[in-house]
Amino acid sequence: MNIAVDTSAEPARKLQTEAVHRLKPNSGLPYWDKAVLGGFQAGHLPQWARDGLTSFRRVVLDQRFPCTFATTAERNGQLVYAFAETATEKGDVKHIADAIVAYLDSLADLPPNKVDFQVLVVLIKPMMDSPLEEYGTMAQALLQSLHECDPAPWPAEIPTDENDPLWSFAFAGRGLFINFSTPANHARLSRNLGVCMALIISPRDVFDRVAGPTDKGRRVRSMIRERTKDYDDGLPFAPWSSSAYGEGAVGTERSQYVLSDDNETPISLSLKQCPFHAKS
């Protein structure tokens, strides 16, 4: 008996597998560090990835850029990069998930002073003329897809209620500090890091050690807020981003992943749109 096999999707899957392969260095790691990006392998990256990296670096190395930690980390070669063709295709989501896991694993071998500045940057292929709302939808879908392929249970110390001030996105057993920057942020330039949508990712506990709910952390945030206001041509710092983790109002954490270009309409990841639940 002959059994018909549907192979109509095979060419598309093969093309996506090849695209993901081109976005990885020969080391087998799913992300790139300064040494590899400075070598010949970087020439194998597609043009959009090289352009995205160049524009990202141009922004964060600007002396006016408000987040001095990102500037210092890039100058010291401590940012690591992953690239993805899309934020929605299954193969791309898996690639981003693999990059997060490998990045978190790498921190175990670093001294504390290095861990504080070791940040994962994920750059996603540019979309032409997409509005900010579309980037918000895409960000929500990506986080949901990452959650669904999370290799670890939801951390016991992080609430599953997204309205809890202590809620944050978690992956691979760790709470994460994460935000998205988009080329559609025209007024809030501090959330526009070049031609690609960019995810900035670091462990929540590491970020809070630098800018958390302590006197030192509050001074750091105050300094960054002032620099951000100047960089954004006078646009006040987003009110839902002004508190330290755990000190904000309901929904503060999930309201600062993607920021709107005004201070009236937050782009908030709601439970209805993005239902994160503890894994059984």
mmCIF file of C-alpha atoms in Angstrom:
data_model
loop_
_atom_site.group_PDB
_atom_site.id
_atom_site.type_symbol
_atom_site.label_atom_id
_atom_site.label_comp_id
_atom_site.label_asym_id
_atom_site.label_seq_id
_atom_site.Cartn_x
_atom_site.Cartn_y
_atom_site.Cartn_z
ATOM 1 C CA MET A 1 0.000 0.000 0.000
ATOM 2 C CA ASN A 2 1.333 3.424 -0.947
ATOM 3 C CA ILE A 3 1.056 6.093 1.735
ATOM 4 C CA ALA A 4 0.925 9.658 0.473
ATOM 5 C CA VAL A 5 3.303 12.000 2.287
ATOM 6 C CA ASP A 6 2.701 15.732 2.212
ATOM 7 C CA THR A 7 6.032 17.313 1.321
ATOM 8 C CA SER A 8 4.667 20.744 0.401
ATOM 9 C CA ALA A 9 6.191 22.351 3.480
ATOM 10 C CA GLU A 10 9.615 20.741 3.114
ATOM 11 C CA PRO A 11 11.204 23.455 0.899
ATOM 12 C CA ALA A 12 10.144 26.201 3.305
ATOM 13 C CA ARG A 13 11.463 24.279 6.325
ATOM 14 C CA LYS A 14 14.737 23.610 4.530
ATOM 15 C CA LEU A 15 15.164 27.278 3.661
ATOM 16 C CA GLN A 16 14.492 28.325 7.262
ATOM 17 C CA THR A 17 16.950 25.750 8.610
ATOM 18 C CA GLU A 18 19.604 27.060 6.236
ATOM 19 C CA ALA A 19 18.824 30.664 7.242
ATOM 20 C CA VAL A 20 19.194 29.852 10.947
ATOM 21 C CA HIS A 21 22.462 28.018 10.258
ATOM 22 C CA ARG A 22 23.887 31.128 8.557
ATOM 23 C CA LEU A 23 23.161 33.116 11.708
ATOM 24 C CA LYS A 24 25.332 30.908 13.943
ATOM 25 C CA PRO A 25 29.121 31.036 14.284
ATOM 26 C CA ASN A 26 31.175 27.920 13.520
ATOM 27 C CA SER A 27 31.705 27.339 17.248
ATOM 28 C CA GLY A 28 28.238 25.839 17.425
ATOM 29 C CA LEU A 29 27.088 28.426 19.947
ATOM 30 C CA PRO A 30 23.849 30.195 19.023
ATOM 31 C CA TYR A 31 25.308 33.631 19.789
ATOM 32 C CA TRP A 32 28.324 35.686 18.747
ATOM 33 C CA ASP A 33 30.878 37.361 20.994
ATOM 34 C CA LYS A 34 33.337 40.146 20.176
ATOM 35 C CA ALA A 35 36.143 37.806 19.153
ATOM 36 C CA VAL A 36 34.047 35.890 16.624
ATOM 37 C CA LEU A 37 32.369 39.017 15.252
ATOM 38 C CA GLY A 38 35.810 40.512 14.715
ATOM 39 C CA GLY A 39 36.947 37.529 12.628
ATOM 40 C CA PHE A 40 36.317 36.306 9.125
ATOM 41 C CA GLN A 41 33.182 34.385 10.131
ATOM 42 C CA ALA A 42 31.229 37.632 10.468
ATOM 43 C CA GLY A 43 31.433 37.956 6.705
ATOM 44 C CA HIS A 44 29.142 34.933 6.410
ATOM 45 C CA LEU A 45 26.307 36.768 8.169
ATOM 46 C CA PRO A 46 23.586 38.042 5.824
ATOM 47 C CA GLN A 47 23.779 41.726 4.948
ATOM 48 C CA TRP A 48 20.761 42.644 7.077
ATOM 49 C CA ALA A 49 22.469 41.205 10.191
ATOM 50 C CA ARG A 50 25.684 43.118 9.534
ATOM 51 C CA ASP A 51 23.734 46.317 8.904
ATOM 52 C CA GLY A 52 21.679 45.749 12.046
ATOM 53 C CA LEU A 53 24.800 45.221 14.139
ATOM 54 C CA THR A 54 26.468 48.327 12.695
ATOM 55 C CA SER A 55 23.443 50.533 13.374
ATOM 56 C CA PHE A 56 23.010 49.102 16.896
ATOM 57 C CA ARG A 57 26.620 49.813 17.771
ATOM 58 C CA ARG A 58 26.410 53.306 16.325
ATOM 59 C CA VAL A 59 23.530 54.099 18.684
ATOM 60 C CA VAL A 60 24.897 52.630 21.918
ATOM 61 C CA LEU A 61 28.382 54.074 21.390
ATOM 62 C CA ASP A 62 27.002 57.596 21.006
ATOM 63 C CA GLN A 63 28.226 59.573 24.011
ATOM 64 C CA ARG A 64 24.688 60.892 24.503
ATOM 65 C CA PHE A 65 23.125 57.435 24.737
ATOM 66 C CA PRO A 66 21.425 57.344 28.162
ATOM 67 C CA CYS A 67 22.269 53.794 29.268
ATOM 68 C CA THR A 68 25.935 54.138 30.129
ATOM 69 C CA PHE A 69 26.040 50.459 31.100
ATOM 70 C CA ALA A 70 25.281 49.405 27.526
ATOM 71 C CA THR A 71 27.909 51.798 26.202
ATOM 72 C CA THR A 72 30.539 50.481 28.613
ATOM 73 C CA ALA A 73 29.631 46.863 27.875
ATOM 74 C CA GLU A 74 29.929 47.386 24.119
ATOM 75 C CA ARG A 75 33.254 49.199 24.444
ATOM 76 C CA ASN A 76 34.585 46.365 26.592
ATOM 77 C CA GLY A 77 33.297 43.696 24.219
ATOM 78 C CA GLN A 78 30.915 42.233 26.787
ATOM 79 C CA LEU A 79 27.729 42.310 24.735
ATOM 80 C CA VAL A 80 26.940 39.050 22.969
ATOM 81 C CA TYR A 81 24.642 38.885 19.958
ATOM 82 C CA ALA A 82 22.128 36.539 18.409
ATOM 83 C CA PHE A 83 20.346 37.131 15.105
ATOM 84 C CA ALA A 84 16.961 35.871 13.913
ATOM 85 C CA GLU A 85 15.137 36.193 10.603
ATOM 86 C CA THR A 86 11.744 36.477 12.324
ATOM 87 C CA ALA A 87 10.245 36.570 15.802
ATOM 88 C CA THR A 88 7.451 34.162 14.948
ATOM 89 C CA GLU A 89 8.668 31.194 12.896
ATOM 90 C CA LYS A 90 9.195 28.051 14.964
ATOM 91 C CA GLY A 91 12.828 27.601 13.931
ATOM 92 C CA ASP A 92 13.664 31.225 14.753
ATOM 93 C CA VAL A 93 11.981 31.031 18.158
ATOM 94 C CA LYS A 94 13.959 27.886 18.958
ATOM 95 C CA HIS A 95 17.164 29.639 17.880
ATOM 96 C CA ILE A 96 16.413 32.564 20.213
ATOM 97 C CA ALA A 97 15.549 30.131 23.019
ATOM 98 C CA ASP A 98 18.837 28.269 22.482
ATOM 99 C CA ALA A 99 20.723 31.574 22.584
ATOM 100 C CA ILE A 100 19.134 32.537 25.911
ATOM 101 C CA VAL A 101 19.939 29.148 27.467
ATOM 102 C CA ALA A 102 23.556 29.204 26.230
ATOM 103 C CA TYR A 103 23.993 32.794 27.369
ATOM 104 C CA LEU A 104 22.685 32.059 30.870
ATOM 105 C CA ASP A 105 24.921 28.987 31.098
ATOM 106 C CA SER A 106 27.961 31.072 30.135
ATOM 107 C CA LEU A 107 27.509 33.404 33.106
ATOM 108 C CA ALA A 108 28.411 30.643 35.555
ATOM 109 C CA ASP A 109 32.046 30.813 34.425
ATOM 110 C CA LEU A 110 32.399 34.591 34.801
ATOM 111 C CA PRO A 111 33.461 36.637 37.847
ATOM 112 C CA PRO A 112 30.760 38.950 39.270
ATOM 113 C CA ASN A 113 32.302 42.113 37.796
ATOM 114 C CA LYS A 114 32.038 40.541 34.329
ATOM 115 C CA VAL A 115 28.551 39.122 34.818
ATOM 116 C CA ASP A 116 27.144 42.604 35.524
ATOM 117 C CA PHE A 117 27.976 43.758 31.987
ATOM 118 C CA GLN A 118 27.497 40.519 30.044
ATOM 119 C CA VAL A 119 24.230 41.137 28.218
ATOM 120 C CA LEU A 120 22.538 39.254 25.393
ATOM 121 C CA VAL A 121 21.299 41.318 22.454
ATOM 122 C CA VAL A 122 18.956 39.631 19.960
ATOM 123 C CA LEU A 123 18.578 41.447 16.637
ATOM 124 C CA ILE A 124 15.646 40.510 14.392
ATOM 125 C CA LYS A 125 15.572 41.141 10.658
ATOM 126 C CA PRO A 126 14.014 44.527 9.827
ATOM 127 C CA MET A 127 10.411 44.796 8.703
ATOM 128 C CA MET A 128 9.591 47.595 6.274
ATOM 129 C CA ASP A 129 7.395 50.421 7.595
ATOM 130 C CA SER A 130 5.814 48.404 10.402
ATOM 131 C CA PRO A 131 3.943 50.493 13.010
ATOM 132 C CA LEU A 132 4.848 50.350 16.680
ATOM 133 C CA GLU A 133 1.645 48.467 17.492
ATOM 134 C CA GLU A 134 2.729 45.653 15.168
ATOM 135 C CA TYR A 135 6.056 45.379 16.983
ATOM 136 C CA GLY A 136 4.128 45.178 20.259
ATOM 137 C CA THR A 137 2.029 42.322 18.936
ATOM 138 C CA MET A 138 5.128 40.551 17.663
ATOM 139 C CA ALA A 139 6.903 40.986 21.015
ATOM 140 C CA GLN A 140 3.971 39.464 22.864
ATOM 141 C CA ALA A 141 3.838 36.525 20.468
ATOM 142 C CA LEU A 142 7.568 35.919 20.836
ATOM 143 C CA LEU A 143 7.476 35.875 24.631
ATOM 144 C CA GLN A 144 4.499 33.534 24.571
ATOM 145 C CA SER A 145 6.282 31.189 22.135
ATOM 146 C CA LEU A 146 9.422 31.247 24.259
ATOM 147 C CA HIS A 147 7.388 30.403 27.331
ATOM 148 C CA GLU A 148 5.783 27.465 25.550
ATOM 149 C CA CYS A 149 9.189 25.979 24.709
ATOM 150 C CA ASP A 150 10.759 26.797 28.083
ATOM 151 C CA PRO A 151 12.988 23.858 29.076
ATOM 152 C CA ALA A 152 12.545 24.517 32.813
ATOM 153 C CA PRO A 153 9.607 24.897 35.214
ATOM 154 C CA TRP A 154 8.492 28.398 36.100
ATOM 155 C CA PRO A 155 10.670 29.597 39.037
ATOM 156 C CA ALA A 156 8.912 29.149 42.361
ATOM 157 C CA GLU A 157 9.992 32.596 43.578
ATOM 158 C CA ILE A 158 8.328 34.448 40.682
ATOM 159 C CA PRO A 159 4.531 34.892 40.851
ATOM 160 C CA THR A 160 2.462 33.551 37.966
ATOM 161 C CA ASP A 161 0.037 36.469 38.268
ATOM 162 C CA GLU A 162 1.248 39.107 35.808
ATOM 163 C CA ASN A 163 -0.435 41.820 37.907
ATOM 164 C CA ASP A 164 1.795 41.051 40.869
ATOM 165 C CA PRO A 165 4.548 43.708 41.241
ATOM 166 C CA LEU A 166 7.062 40.875 41.678
ATOM 167 C CA TRP A 167 6.116 39.203 38.385
ATOM 168 C CA SER A 168 8.665 39.171 35.573
ATOM 169 C CA PHE A 169 9.226 37.104 32.487
ATOM 170 C CA ALA A 170 11.240 33.974 33.229
ATOM 171 C CA PHE A 171 13.008 31.433 31.069
ATOM 172 C CA ALA A 172 15.275 28.467 31.717
ATOM 173 C CA GLY A 173 14.575 28.719 35.430
ATOM 174 C CA ARG A 174 15.613 32.379 35.860
ATOM 175 C CA GLY A 175 13.749 35.644 36.040
ATOM 176 C CA LEU A 176 14.871 37.962 33.281
ATOM 177 C CA PHE A 177 15.207 41.675 32.764
ATOM 178 C CA ILE A 178 14.080 42.125 29.177
ATOM 179 C CA ASN A 179 13.023 44.950 26.913
ATOM 180 C CA PHE A 180 12.367 45.529 23.249
ATOM 181 C CA SER A 181 13.568 48.441 21.138
ATOM 182 C CA THR A 182 12.131 49.085 17.702
ATOM 183 C CA PRO A 183 12.824 51.252 14.640
ATOM 184 C CA ALA A 184 9.193 52.429 14.968
ATOM 185 C CA ASN A 185 10.005 54.356 18.173
ATOM 186 C CA HIS A 186 10.424 57.775 16.582
ATOM 187 C CA ALA A 187 9.855 60.056 19.580
ATOM 188 C CA ARG A 188 11.274 57.782 22.273
ATOM 189 C CA LEU A 189 14.690 57.494 20.643
ATOM 190 C CA SER A 190 16.136 55.684 23.653
ATOM 191 C CA ARG A 191 14.033 52.689 22.521
ATOM 192 C CA ASN A 192 15.243 52.855 18.926
ATOM 193 C CA LEU A 193 18.510 50.926 18.585
ATOM 194 C CA GLY A 194 18.893 50.908 14.834
ATOM 195 C CA VAL A 195 17.204 49.190 11.916
ATOM 196 C CA CYS A 196 16.338 45.950 13.753
ATOM 197 C CA MET A 197 13.981 45.143 16.565
ATOM 198 C CA ALA A 198 16.337 44.474 19.467
ATOM 199 C CA LEU A 199 15.800 42.403 22.604
ATOM 200 C CA ILE A 200 18.033 43.274 25.540
ATOM 201 C CA ILE A 201 18.248 40.378 27.984
ATOM 202 C CA SER A 202 20.016 39.813 31.295
ATOM 203 C CA PRO A 203 19.159 37.911 34.487
ATOM 204 C CA ARG A 204 16.733 39.817 36.690
ATOM 205 C CA ASP A 205 18.925 39.392 39.791
ATOM 206 C CA VAL A 206 21.995 40.716 37.960
ATOM 207 C CA PHE A 207 20.163 43.784 36.694
ATOM 208 C CA ASP A 208 18.760 44.466 40.160
ATOM 209 C CA ARG A 209 22.233 44.276 41.654
ATOM 210 C CA VAL A 210 23.152 47.289 39.513
ATOM 211 C CA ALA A 211 19.894 49.255 39.320
ATOM 212 C CA GLY A 212 17.565 47.582 41.808
ATOM 213 C CA PRO A 213 15.578 48.773 44.854
ATOM 214 C CA THR A 214 18.594 50.086 46.790
ATOM 215 C CA ASP A 215 19.932 53.588 47.397
ATOM 216 C CA LYS A 216 22.644 53.005 44.815
ATOM 217 C CA GLY A 217 20.154 51.552 42.362
ATOM 218 C CA ARG A 218 17.824 54.532 42.760
ATOM 219 C CA ARG A 219 20.704 56.930 42.076
ATOM 220 C CA VAL A 220 21.589 54.962 38.958
ATOM 221 C CA ARG A 221 17.992 55.045 37.711
ATOM 222 C CA SER A 222 17.705 58.752 38.452
ATOM 223 C CA MET A 223 20.819 59.458 36.420
ATOM 224 C CA ILE A 224 19.582 57.349 33.503
ATOM 225 C CA ARG A 225 16.161 59.032 33.627
ATOM 226 C CA GLU A 226 17.735 62.466 33.290
ATOM 227 C CA ARG A 227 19.953 61.344 30.419
ATOM 228 C CA THR A 228 16.973 59.649 28.752
ATOM 229 C CA LYS A 229 14.839 62.797 28.900
ATOM 230 C CA ASP A 230 17.607 64.782 27.218
ATOM 231 C CA TYR A 231 18.212 62.072 24.607
ATOM 232 C CA ASP A 232 14.476 61.845 23.855
ATOM 233 C CA ASP A 233 14.306 65.606 23.198
ATOM 234 C CA GLY A 234 12.442 66.403 26.381
ATOM 235 C CA LEU A 235 9.936 63.525 26.355
ATOM 236 C CA PRO A 236 9.554 62.627 30.049
ATOM 237 C CA PHE A 237 10.614 59.183 31.188
ATOM 238 C CA ALA A 238 7.745 56.703 30.831
ATOM 239 C CA PRO A 239 5.833 56.781 34.160
ATOM 240 C CA TRP A 240 5.394 52.999 34.161
ATOM 241 C CA SER A 241 9.176 52.572 33.908
ATOM 242 C CA SER A 242 10.139 54.828 36.792
ATOM 243 C CA SER A 243 10.055 52.274 39.594
ATOM 244 C CA ALA A 244 12.436 49.538 40.567
ATOM 245 C CA TYR A 245 11.356 45.954 40.109
ATOM 246 C CA GLY A 246 8.836 45.048 42.797
ATOM 247 C CA GLU A 247 8.164 48.668 43.767
ATOM 248 C CA GLY A 248 5.900 49.683 40.904
ATOM 249 C CA ALA A 249 2.149 49.686 40.462
ATOM 250 C CA VAL A 250 0.153 46.763 39.121
ATOM 251 C CA GLY A 251 1.446 45.676 35.734
ATOM 252 C CA THR A 252 4.507 47.939 35.815
ATOM 253 C CA GLU A 253 6.967 45.224 34.816
ATOM 254 C CA ARG A 254 5.045 43.998 31.793
ATOM 255 C CA SER A 255 4.307 47.592 30.703
ATOM 256 C CA GLN A 256 7.951 48.423 30.103
ATOM 257 C CA TYR A 257 8.901 45.604 27.738
ATOM 258 C CA VAL A 258 7.709 47.682 24.757
ATOM 259 C CA LEU A 259 7.315 51.448 25.252
ATOM 260 C CA SER A 260 4.976 53.696 23.294
ATOM 261 C CA ASP A 261 6.041 57.071 21.935
ATOM 262 C CA ASP A 262 3.938 58.967 24.470
ATOM 263 C CA ASN A 263 3.216 58.747 28.185
ATOM 264 C CA GLU A 264 -0.537 58.217 27.904
ATOM 265 C CA THR A 265 -0.892 54.849 26.176
ATOM 266 C CA PRO A 266 1.252 52.044 27.605
ATOM 267 C CA ILE A 267 1.786 48.919 25.528
ATOM 268 C CA SER A 268 1.079 46.445 28.284
ATOM 269 C CA LEU A 269 1.367 42.688 27.972
ATOM 270 C CA SER A 270 -1.942 41.599 29.422
ATOM 271 C CA LEU A 271 -2.923 38.202 30.740
ATOM 272 C CA LYS A 272 -5.574 38.004 28.041
ATOM 273 C CA GLN A 273 -3.132 38.627 25.205
ATOM 274 C CA CYS A 274 -0.143 36.821 26.608
ATOM 275 C CA PRO A 275 -1.200 34.202 29.176
ATOM 276 C CA PHE A 276 1.923 33.131 31.017
ATOM 277 C CA HIS A 277 1.253 30.289 33.388
ATOM 278 C CA ALA A 278 3.459 28.102 35.519
ATOM 279 C CA LYS A 279 4.396 24.935 33.670
ATOM 280 C CA SER A 280 2.982 21.760 35.199
#
